[in-house]
Amino acid sequence: MNLSRRNPFHNGLLYSGFNQDQGCFACGMENGFRIYNTDPVKERERQDFDGGIGYVEMLFRCNYLALVGGGSHPKFPPNKVIIWDDLKKSHVVELEFPQEVRAVRLRRDRIVVILDETVRVYTFTQKPQQLNVFETCHNPKGLCALCPNSDNSLLVFPSRKTGHVDVVNLSCTEMAPLGIDAHKTALACLALNSVGNKLATASEKGTLIRVFDTSSGSQLFELRRGANKADIFCIGFNLDSSLLCLSSDHGTIHIFSLGDTKEKKRPSFASAGNIVKYFGSTFSTIRLQVPNGAQCICAFGSDPNTVMAICADGSYYKYVFDSDGKCSRDIFSQFLDMTDEK
């Protein structure tokens, strides 16, 4: 969630994003960065700077983070990626580019840097070596997904053709990318599940979310958020990829059930009458309204049937839902008011 250009709450928050297993989230601030445990929510670390951090990418829970400067007074130039060692409290790697960095993705063996029209792959070493450069269409949101699983080296990004996605196996880059015709309009969001065999995409129209098999490119599901246009901020799978959640600028979180495509019968809470077909697509099982309609990112919790929302106004919500699709708010907190002593 990039707020560098449009955070109406003036609370110093420039960016928030989850780590690879959604167990933590990082916040870029006008004066540094902060790291939080997701569930239960707790501040784990903060680093104060005399400048802003517009992008933070964690590497699971280890001491390395990728930082990009941002805000009104950036700590680092926005065309540089800084690999920060939080044990040494210093940067250990610096990569410079001819234009602003849109996003960064990390694996234990790779640094992936997303620019406006290219995705660049480097070794994660003290002196990174560039391994690959992939061309994309204009990609100002820095859309890209890197599978964190050590057994799967998939990298996914918008292709040069609008609405299409390229799936690349970084362990075998001599193979041609798998191209997926995902949407007719430009992409707004994409996400891989934890093992990298499913890809979810949304377009700028924001009405349909499609889920694809990354090995064949075949469409597994078409999910309908609604009939009206919306900006999709975040898409996430739960651990076993049986559920999918998303957040939008309508101040809502939607939860979908992903049943077996070979089964005619849906999972239990999907068969309770809450799933509705609309021209071949499936409406969400659960729809949550976030208080105040603040922009947010969402992820499933460590407890079964829970989902969390991290909001631009500094609020944190944990919701619990049941097999009938009923949902209630379990926890509310203001994470920006926390300290690492609490």
XYZ file of N, CA and C in Angstrom, residues 63-259:
591
model
N 17.061 -10.262 9.291
C 17.546 -8.905 9.573
C 17.731 -8.052 8.320
N 17.516 -8.613 7.135
C 17.700 -7.838 5.909
C 16.367 -7.285 5.399
N 16.387 -6.007 5.038
C 15.232 -5.359 4.431
C 15.696 -4.557 3.232
N 14.806 -4.399 2.254
C 15.066 -3.496 1.132
C 14.315 -2.198 1.377
N 15.021 -1.079 1.261
C 14.451 0.242 1.514
C 14.589 1.119 0.277
N 13.577 1.948 0.046
C 13.630 2.967 -1.000
C 13.144 4.262 -0.362
N 13.869 5.340 -0.588
C 13.480 6.616 -0.005
C 12.184 7.145 -0.586
N 11.472 7.943 0.223
C 10.217 8.515 -0.243
C 9.739 9.624 0.669
N 8.576 10.163 0.350
C 8.006 11.233 1.155
C 8.542 12.595 0.754
N 8.248 13.587 1.578
C 8.640 14.964 1.260
C 10.136 15.189 1.384
N 10.804 14.415 2.252
C 12.258 14.521 2.423
C 12.835 13.106 2.483
N 13.076 12.481 1.328
C 13.522 11.082 1.312
C 14.870 10.896 2.015
N 14.962 9.809 2.771
C 16.229 9.467 3.409
C 17.249 9.034 2.367
N 16.810 8.286 1.378
C 17.665 7.828 0.283
C 17.040 8.280 -1.034
N 17.841 8.456 -2.071
C 17.274 8.828 -3.373
C 16.276 7.774 -3.848
N 15.160 8.169 -4.425
C 14.141 7.196 -4.847
C 14.564 6.332 -6.028
N 15.738 6.590 -6.597
C 16.248 5.726 -7.674
C 17.263 4.712 -7.150
N 17.327 4.553 -5.820
C 18.268 3.595 -5.225
C 17.529 2.572 -4.373
N 18.033 1.334 -4.409
C 17.578 0.294 -3.486
C 18.669 0.101 -2.445
N 18.295 0.219 -1.189
C 19.212 0.037 -0.080
C 18.861 -1.266 0.635
N 19.814 -2.188 0.715
C 19.626 -3.383 1.527
C 20.156 -3.060 2.920
N 19.228 -3.055 3.882
C 19.525 -2.637 5.250
C 19.698 -3.869 6.141
N 20.798 -3.895 6.891
C 21.039 -4.947 7.877
C 20.616 -4.398 9.226
N 19.508 -4.905 9.757
C 18.980 -4.333 10.989
C 19.750 -4.766 12.219
N 20.619 -5.762 12.101
C 21.506 -6.112 13.209
C 22.657 -5.117 13.299
N 23.215 -4.781 12.139
C 24.321 -3.816 12.115
C 23.824 -2.375 12.128
N 22.526 -2.180 11.894
C 21.933 -0.844 11.809
C 22.641 0.002 10.744
N 22.855 -0.627 9.592
C 23.507 0.085 8.490
C 23.139 -0.598 7.184
N 23.332 0.143 6.073
C 23.059 -0.487 4.785
C 24.313 -1.201 4.303
N 24.093 -2.367 3.687
C 25.202 -3.233 3.290
C 25.278 -3.404 1.782
N 24.200 -3.072 1.073
C 24.177 -3.157 -0.385
C 23.421 -1.946 -0.909
N 23.897 -1.417 -2.042
C 23.234 -0.278 -2.672
C 23.184 -0.502 -4.177
N 21.989 -0.389 -4.738
C 21.797 -0.515 -6.182
C 21.196 0.773 -6.702
N 21.794 1.337 -7.751
C 21.329 2.619 -8.293
C 20.804 2.422 -9.710
N 19.743 3.176 -10.045
C 19.087 3.034 -11.338
C 18.850 4.412 -11.958
N 18.634 4.455 -13.270
C 18.458 5.747 -13.942
C 17.076 6.365 -13.724
N 16.182 5.670 -13.045
C 14.831 6.186 -12.791
C 14.360 5.694 -11.427
N 13.206 6.198 -10.998
C 12.682 5.829 -9.692
C 12.360 4.335 -9.611
N 12.643 3.762 -8.452
C 12.311 2.363 -8.189
C 10.852 2.289 -7.766
N 10.093 1.408 -8.408
C 8.664 1.270 -8.092
C 8.404 0.239 -7.010
N 9.193 -0.817 -6.964
C 9.000 -1.870 -5.963
C 10.230 -2.757 -5.935
N 10.328 -3.561 -4.877
C 11.415 -4.528 -4.719
C 10.806 -5.820 -4.186
N 11.305 -6.947 -4.666
C 10.926 -8.245 -4.122
C 12.204 -8.983 -3.719
N 12.122 -9.725 -2.617
C 13.292 -10.424 -2.097
C 13.018 -11.912 -1.925
N 14.021 -12.700 -2.245
C 14.141 -14.099 -1.836
C 15.504 -14.232 -1.179
N 15.763 -15.382 -0.595
C 17.067 -15.559 0.048
C 18.206 -15.568 -0.958
N 17.891 -15.797 -2.242
C 18.939 -15.854 -3.255
C 18.806 -14.782 -4.340
N 17.753 -13.951 -4.287
C 17.525 -12.983 -5.352
C 17.018 -11.642 -4.821
N 17.423 -10.592 -5.516
C 16.857 -9.251 -5.351
C 16.201 -8.905 -6.676
N 14.929 -8.566 -6.651
C 14.192 -8.215 -7.861
C 13.750 -6.768 -7.743
N 14.135 -5.956 -8.715
C 13.843 -4.519 -8.694
C 12.905 -4.208 -9.851
N 11.807 -3.519 -9.542
C 10.798 -3.205 -10.550
C 10.873 -1.717 -10.869
N 11.110 -1.415 -12.140
C 11.123 -0.046 -12.639
C 9.886 0.171 -13.513
N 9.778 1.331 -14.126
C 8.582 1.662 -14.891
C 8.271 0.670 -16.005
N 9.313 0.191 -16.696
C 9.067 -0.692 -17.843
C 10.014 -1.883 -17.891
N 10.706 -2.149 -16.791
C 11.571 -3.330 -16.725
C 11.530 -3.938 -15.323
N 11.821 -5.243 -15.283
C 12.025 -5.968 -14.035
C 13.435 -6.533 -14.088
N 14.242 -6.193 -13.088
C 15.658 -6.580 -13.087
C 15.939 -7.533 -11.926
N 16.637 -8.627 -12.221
C 16.892 -9.678 -11.246
C 18.388 -9.725 -10.936
N 18.718 -9.744 -9.632
C 20.108 -9.747 -9.170
C 20.332 -10.882 -8.183
N 21.594 -11.292 -8.070
C 21.957 -12.202 -6.996
C 21.867 -11.462 -5.666
N 21.486 -12.170 -4.612
C 21.454 -11.564 -3.271
C 22.802 -11.862 -2.617
N 23.781 -11.068 -2.995
C 25.141 -11.220 -2.505
C 25.676 -9.845 -2.115
N 26.850 -9.822 -1.521
C 27.434 -8.555 -1.087
C 27.661 -7.613 -2.261
N 28.007 -8.196 -3.399
C 28.114 -7.436 -4.642
C 27.170 -8.051 -5.663
N 25.917 -7.618 -5.673
C 24.911 -8.249 -6.535
C 25.284 -8.202 -8.009
N 25.046 -9.308 -8.690
C 25.275 -9.399 -10.127
C 23.928 -9.455 -10.840
N 23.774 -8.644 -11.892
C 22.530 -8.675 -12.643
C 22.453 -9.954 -13.465
N 21.335 -10.685 -13.303
C 21.148 -11.946 -13.990
C 20.186 -11.832 -15.166
N 19.119 -11.062 -14.996
C 18.076 -10.994 -16.020
C 17.451 -9.612 -16.054
N 16.994 -9.222 -17.248
C 16.185 -8.012 -17.420
C 14.970 -8.407 -18.255
N 13.775 -8.153 -17.732
C 12.542 -8.473 -18.428
C 11.779 -7.186 -18.717
N 11.304 -7.058 -19.943
C 10.540 -5.867 -20.318
C 9.068 -6.042 -19.951
N 8.449 -4.935 -19.537
C 7.032 -4.937 -19.192
C 6.343 -3.782 -19.916
N 5.034 -3.743 -19.821
C 4.322 -2.538 -20.224
C 4.562 -1.473 -19.153
N 4.037 -0.288 -19.328
C 4.180 0.761 -18.318
C 3.604 0.244 -16.999
N 4.414 0.260 -15.961
C 4.073 -0.407 -14.706
C 4.354 0.512 -13.512
N 3.634 1.635 -13.411
C 3.928 2.604 -12.345
C 3.633 2.094 -10.942
N 2.789 1.067 -10.820
C 2.487 0.500 -9.499
C 3.533 -0.516 -9.053
N 4.460 -0.841 -9.939
C 5.490 -1.809 -9.571
C 4.942 -3.204 -9.347
N 3.962 -3.607 -10.151
C 3.350 -4.920 -9.968
C 4.345 -6.029 -10.283
N 4.448 -6.963 -9.347
C 5.362 -8.091 -9.514
C 5.150 -9.027 -8.338
N 5.247 -10.324 -8.572
C 5.139 -11.309 -7.494
C 6.273 -12.310 -7.656
N 6.920 -12.607 -6.535
C 8.050 -13.541 -6.512
C 7.706 -14.648 -5.526
N 7.690 -15.882 -5.986
C 7.341 -16.990 -5.104
C 8.421 -17.157 -4.036
N 8.028 -17.146 -2.751
C 9.024 -17.262 -1.684
C 9.456 -18.688 -1.398
N 8.737 -19.661 -1.959
C 9.016 -21.056 -1.682
C 10.353 -21.480 -2.279
N 11.176 -22.145 -1.488
C 12.518 -22.514 -1.950
C 12.496 -23.534 -3.075
N 11.364 -24.228 -3.266
C 11.245 -25.237 -4.319
C 10.633 -24.690 -5.604
N 10.341 -23.394 -5.617
C 9.678 -22.819 -6.787
C 10.207 -21.406 -7.009
N 10.830 -21.162 -8.148
C 11.468 -19.873 -8.423
C 10.671 -19.019 -9.392
N 9.356 -19.042 -9.291
C 8.530 -18.296 -10.231
C 8.541 -16.804 -9.940
N 8.612 -16.044 -11.026
C 8.501 -14.590 -10.995
C 7.382 -14.205 -11.957
N 6.469 -13.351 -11.511
C 5.306 -12.966 -12.314
C 5.247 -11.452 -12.405
N 4.978 -10.930 -13.608
C 4.929 -9.483 -13.809
C 4.101 -9.176 -15.055
N 3.629 -7.930 -15.214
C 2.877 -7.581 -16.427
C 3.764 -7.731 -17.665
N 3.209 -8.278 -18.709
C 3.967 -8.399 -19.948
C 3.897 -7.083 -20.720
N 4.485 -7.067 -21.903
C 4.473 -5.833 -22.698
C 3.088 -5.528 -23.264
N 2.219 -6.540 -23.302
C 0.858 -6.343 -23.805
C -0.076 -6.063 -22.635
N -0.849 -5.008 -22.730
C -1.733 -4.577 -21.655
C -2.684 -5.698 -21.236
N -2.769 -5.931 -19.914
C -3.668 -6.935 -19.369
C -3.112 -8.339 -19.353
N -1.936 -8.523 -19.943
C -1.318 -9.850 -19.974
C -0.247 -9.953 -18.885
N 0.034 -11.200 -18.507
C 1.005 -11.495 -17.459
C 2.033 -12.483 -18.003
N 3.293 -12.294 -17.627
C 4.346 -13.253 -17.944
C 4.757 -13.993 -16.673
N 4.879 -15.309 -16.775
C 5.332 -16.156 -15.675
C 6.679 -16.737 -16.069
N 7.700 -16.415 -15.279
C 9.069 -16.827 -15.592
C 9.593 -17.724 -14.475
N 10.264 -18.797 -14.863
C 10.945 -19.656 -13.902
C 12.405 -19.200 -13.824
N 12.793 -18.586 -12.708
C 14.134 -18.027 -12.581
C 15.219 -19.103 -12.534
N 14.840 -20.332 -12.269
C 15.831 -21.412 -12.284
C 16.066 -21.960 -13.681
N 15.259 -21.465 -14.651
C 15.394 -21.950 -16.037
C 14.969 -20.829 -16.981
N 15.715 -19.726 -16.963
C 15.312 -18.539 -17.713
C 15.495 -18.670 -19.218
N 16.171 -19.745 -19.670
C 16.289 -19.940 -21.120
C 14.949 -20.379 -21.721
N 14.036 -20.836 -20.880
C 12.704 -21.183 -21.350
C 11.890 -19.910 -21.564
N 11.067 -19.915 -22.583
C 10.211 -18.755 -22.850
C 9.210 -18.585 -21.719
N 8.889 -17.331 -21.358
C 7.887 -17.102 -20.309
C 6.536 -17.675 -20.717
N 5.774 -18.088 -19.705
C 4.391 -18.486 -19.938
C 3.540 -17.222 -19.942
N 2.878 -16.940 -21.047
C 2.033 -15.763 -21.158
C 0.586 -16.080 -20.812
N -0.021 -15.231 -20.007
C -1.424 -15.407 -19.612
C -2.200 -14.162 -19.991
N -3.259 -14.360 -20.753
C -4.166 -13.270 -21.127
C -5.162 -13.101 -19.986
N -4.807 -12.240 -19.028
C -5.574 -12.168 -17.787
C -6.784 -11.247 -17.889
N -6.602 -10.051 -18.476
C -7.667 -9.044 -18.523
C -7.565 -8.237 -19.812
N -8.638 -7.563 -20.151
C -8.671 -6.712 -21.330
C -8.079 -5.329 -21.046
N -8.115 -4.900 -19.781
C -7.572 -3.594 -19.394
C -6.331 -3.792 -18.538
N -5.656 -2.699 -18.213
C -4.385 -2.758 -17.493
C -4.556 -3.413 -16.126
N -3.520 -4.097 -15.685
C -3.538 -4.771 -14.393
C -3.454 -3.758 -13.252
N -4.130 -4.078 -12.150
C -4.079 -3.246 -10.952
C -3.444 -3.970 -9.777
N -3.494 -5.306 -9.786
C -2.973 -6.072 -8.653
C -2.739 -7.505 -9.101
N -1.719 -8.153 -8.520
C -1.503 -9.576 -8.756
C -0.830 -10.176 -7.530
N -1.054 -11.473 -7.339
C -0.495 -12.160 -6.166
C -0.359 -13.645 -6.445
N 0.722 -14.234 -5.931
C 0.928 -15.674 -5.955
C 0.561 -16.266 -4.597
N 0.130 -17.531 -4.595
C -0.026 -18.209 -3.314
C 1.342 -18.655 -2.811
N 1.397 -19.235 -1.614
C 2.680 -19.493 -0.955
C 3.552 -20.499 -1.686
N 2.946 -21.447 -2.407
C 3.740 -22.442 -3.127
C 3.910 -22.097 -4.598
N 3.261 -21.038 -5.057
C 3.476 -20.542 -6.408
C 2.717 -21.253 -7.499
N 1.722 -22.077 -7.169
C 0.981 -22.762 -8.233
C -0.317 -22.057 -8.622
N -0.660 -20.988 -7.911
C -1.844 -20.205 -8.255
C -1.491 -18.723 -8.305
N -2.066 -18.053 -9.304
C -1.874 -16.620 -9.506
C -3.232 -15.945 -9.552
N -3.403 -14.894 -8.751
C -4.637 -14.103 -8.778
C -4.332 -12.738 -9.361
N -5.229 -12.242 -10.228
C -5.031 -10.942 -10.875
C -6.319 -10.132 -10.843
N -6.149 -8.815 -10.850
C -7.279 -7.890 -10.988
C -6.856 -6.786 -11.933
N -7.814 -6.256 -12.676
C -7.525 -5.170 -13.607
C -7.904 -3.837 -12.993
N -7.634 -2.756 -13.706
C -7.980 -1.430 -13.228
C -9.485 -1.239 -13.084
N -10.255 -2.047 -13.792
C -11.707 -1.964 -13.646
C -12.135 -2.453 -12.266
N -11.475 -3.501 -11.754
C -11.672 -3.933 -10.387
C -12.933 -4.719 -10.110
N -13.631 -5.166 -11.128
C -14.870 -5.918 -10.894
C -14.618 -7.415 -10.822
N -13.641 -7.911 -11.577
C -13.365 -9.345 -11.629
C -11.960 -9.652 -11.146
N -11.834 -10.722 -10.403
C -10.537 -11.270 -10.001
C -10.453 -12.656 -10.623
N -9.375 -12.932 -11.298
C -9.220 -14.233 -11.942
C -8.047 -14.970 -11.308
N -8.219 -16.273 -11.163
C -7.194 -17.131 -10.568
C -6.746 -18.135 -11.618
N -5.427 -18.231 -11.817
C -4.852 -19.069 -12.873
C -3.902 -20.111 -12.294
N -3.774 -21.203 -13.026
C -2.757 -22.220 -12.760
C -1.450 -21.737 -13.393
N -0.398 -21.610 -12.592
C 0.848 -21.038 -13.114
C 1.643 -22.015 -13.973
N 1.319 -23.289 -13.944
C 2.054 -24.236 -14.788
C 1.479 -24.307 -16.194
N 0.155 -24.149 -16.309
C -0.492 -24.258 -17.624
C -1.038 -22.935 -18.132
N -1.289 -21.985 -17.228
C -1.902 -20.720 -17.600
C -3.411 -20.783 -17.688
N -3.987 -21.933 -17.374
C -5.442 -22.075 -17.475
C -6.141 -21.350 -16.325
N -7.324 -20.824 -16.635
C -8.091 -20.110 -15.611
C -8.818 -21.110 -14.724
N -8.651 -20.946 -13.402
C -9.301 -21.828 -12.440
C -10.594 -21.235 -11.893
N -10.583 -19.929 -11.648
C -11.737 -19.260 -11.054
C -11.885 -17.864 -11.641
N -13.133 -17.422 -11.706
C -13.435 -16.023 -11.983
C -14.324 -15.532 -10.847
N -13.836 -14.559 -10.101
C -14.492 -14.075 -8.892
C -14.958 -12.643 -9.108
N -16.178 -12.350 -8.704
C -16.727 -11.011 -8.921
C -16.782 -10.246 -7.604
N -16.031 -9.135 -7.548
C -16.091 -8.256 -6.377
C -17.393 -7.478 -6.348
N -17.835 -7.002 -7.520
C -19.059 -6.223 -7.637
C -19.220 -5.766 -9.072
N -20.218 -4.947 -9.306
C -20.496 -4.481 -10.664
C -19.899 -3.110 -10.946
N -19.555 -2.359 -9.900
C -19.023 -1.007 -10.072
C -17.500 -1.006 -10.029
N -16.912 -0.055 -10.729
C -15.456 0.062 -10.793
C -14.868 0.282 -9.399
N -13.693 -0.297 -9.163
C -13.001 -0.125 -7.881
C -11.504 -0.296 -8.087
N -10.729 0.373 -7.251
C -9.280 0.175 -7.222
C -8.976 -0.941 -6.237
N -8.357 -2.009 -6.716
C -7.985 -3.126 -5.845
C -6.595 -2.850 -5.278
N -6.501 -2.834 -3.948
C -5.233 -2.515 -3.291
C -4.412 -3.752 -2.961
N -5.081 -4.860 -2.702
C -4.377 -6.014 -2.145
C -5.153 -7.279 -2.459
N -4.446 -8.363 -2.786
C -5.023 -9.692 -2.936
C -4.149 -10.661 -2.154
N -4.777 -11.601 -1.448
C -3.998 -12.580 -0.698
C -4.709 -13.922 -0.590
N -3.919 -14.996 -0.574
C -4.440 -16.348 -0.349
C -4.208 -16.740 1.110
N -5.038 -17.663 1.610
C -4.703 -18.252 2.903
C -3.676 -19.357 2.686
N -3.271 -20.018 3.771
C -2.125 -20.928 3.694
C -2.343 -22.080 2.730
N -3.555 -22.665 2.722
C -3.793 -23.797 1.832
C -4.499 -23.397 0.532
N -4.605 -22.093 0.287
C -5.187 -21.552 -0.949
C -6.649 -21.943 -1.151
N -7.348 -22.210 -0.061
C -8.775 -22.494 -0.145
C -9.614 -21.225 -0.066
N -8.987 -20.117 0.358
C -9.671 -18.832 0.472
C -8.815 -17.740 -0.147
N -9.484 -16.685 -0.599
C -8.795 -15.520 -1.154
C -9.457 -14.273 -0.584
N -8.640 -13.283 -0.216
C -9.179 -12.018 0.272
C -8.635 -10.870 -0.577
N -9.391 -9.768 -0.605
C -8.932 -8.581 -1.307
C -9.512 -7.346 -0.640
N -8.847 -6.226 -0.841
C -9.336 -4.934 -0.350
C -9.420 -3.966 -1.514
N -10.345 -2.981 -1.394
C -10.555 -2.026 -2.477
C -10.795 -0.636 -1.917
N -10.854 0.344 -2.832
C -11.072 1.722 -2.414
C -12.530 1.994 -2.029
N -13.372 0.993 -2.055
C -14.737 1.140 -1.562
C -14.795 0.949 -0.045
N -13.617 0.793 0.578
C -13.568 0.579 2.019
C -14.041 -0.800 2.420
N -13.884 -1.756 1.531
C -14.383 -3.106 1.787
C -13.282 -4.145 1.660
N -13.507 -5.261 2.356
C -12.705 -6.471 2.213
C -13.642 -7.580 1.787
N -13.278 -8.302 0.748
C -14.073 -9.426 0.259
C -13.294 -10.716 0.489
N -14.005 -11.762 0.884
C -13.414 -13.086 1.064
C -14.144 -14.061 0.154
N -13.372 -14.802 -0.631
C -13.922 -15.777 -1.572
C -13.479 -17.183 -1.170
N -14.345 -18.130 -1.415
C -13.994 -19.535 -1.245
C -13.527 -20.091 -2.584
N -12.390 -20.766 -2.577
C -11.848 -21.381 -3.789
C -12.021 -22.883 -3.681
N -13.156 -23.372 -4.173
C -13.422 -24.803 -4.129
C -12.644 -25.524 -5.204
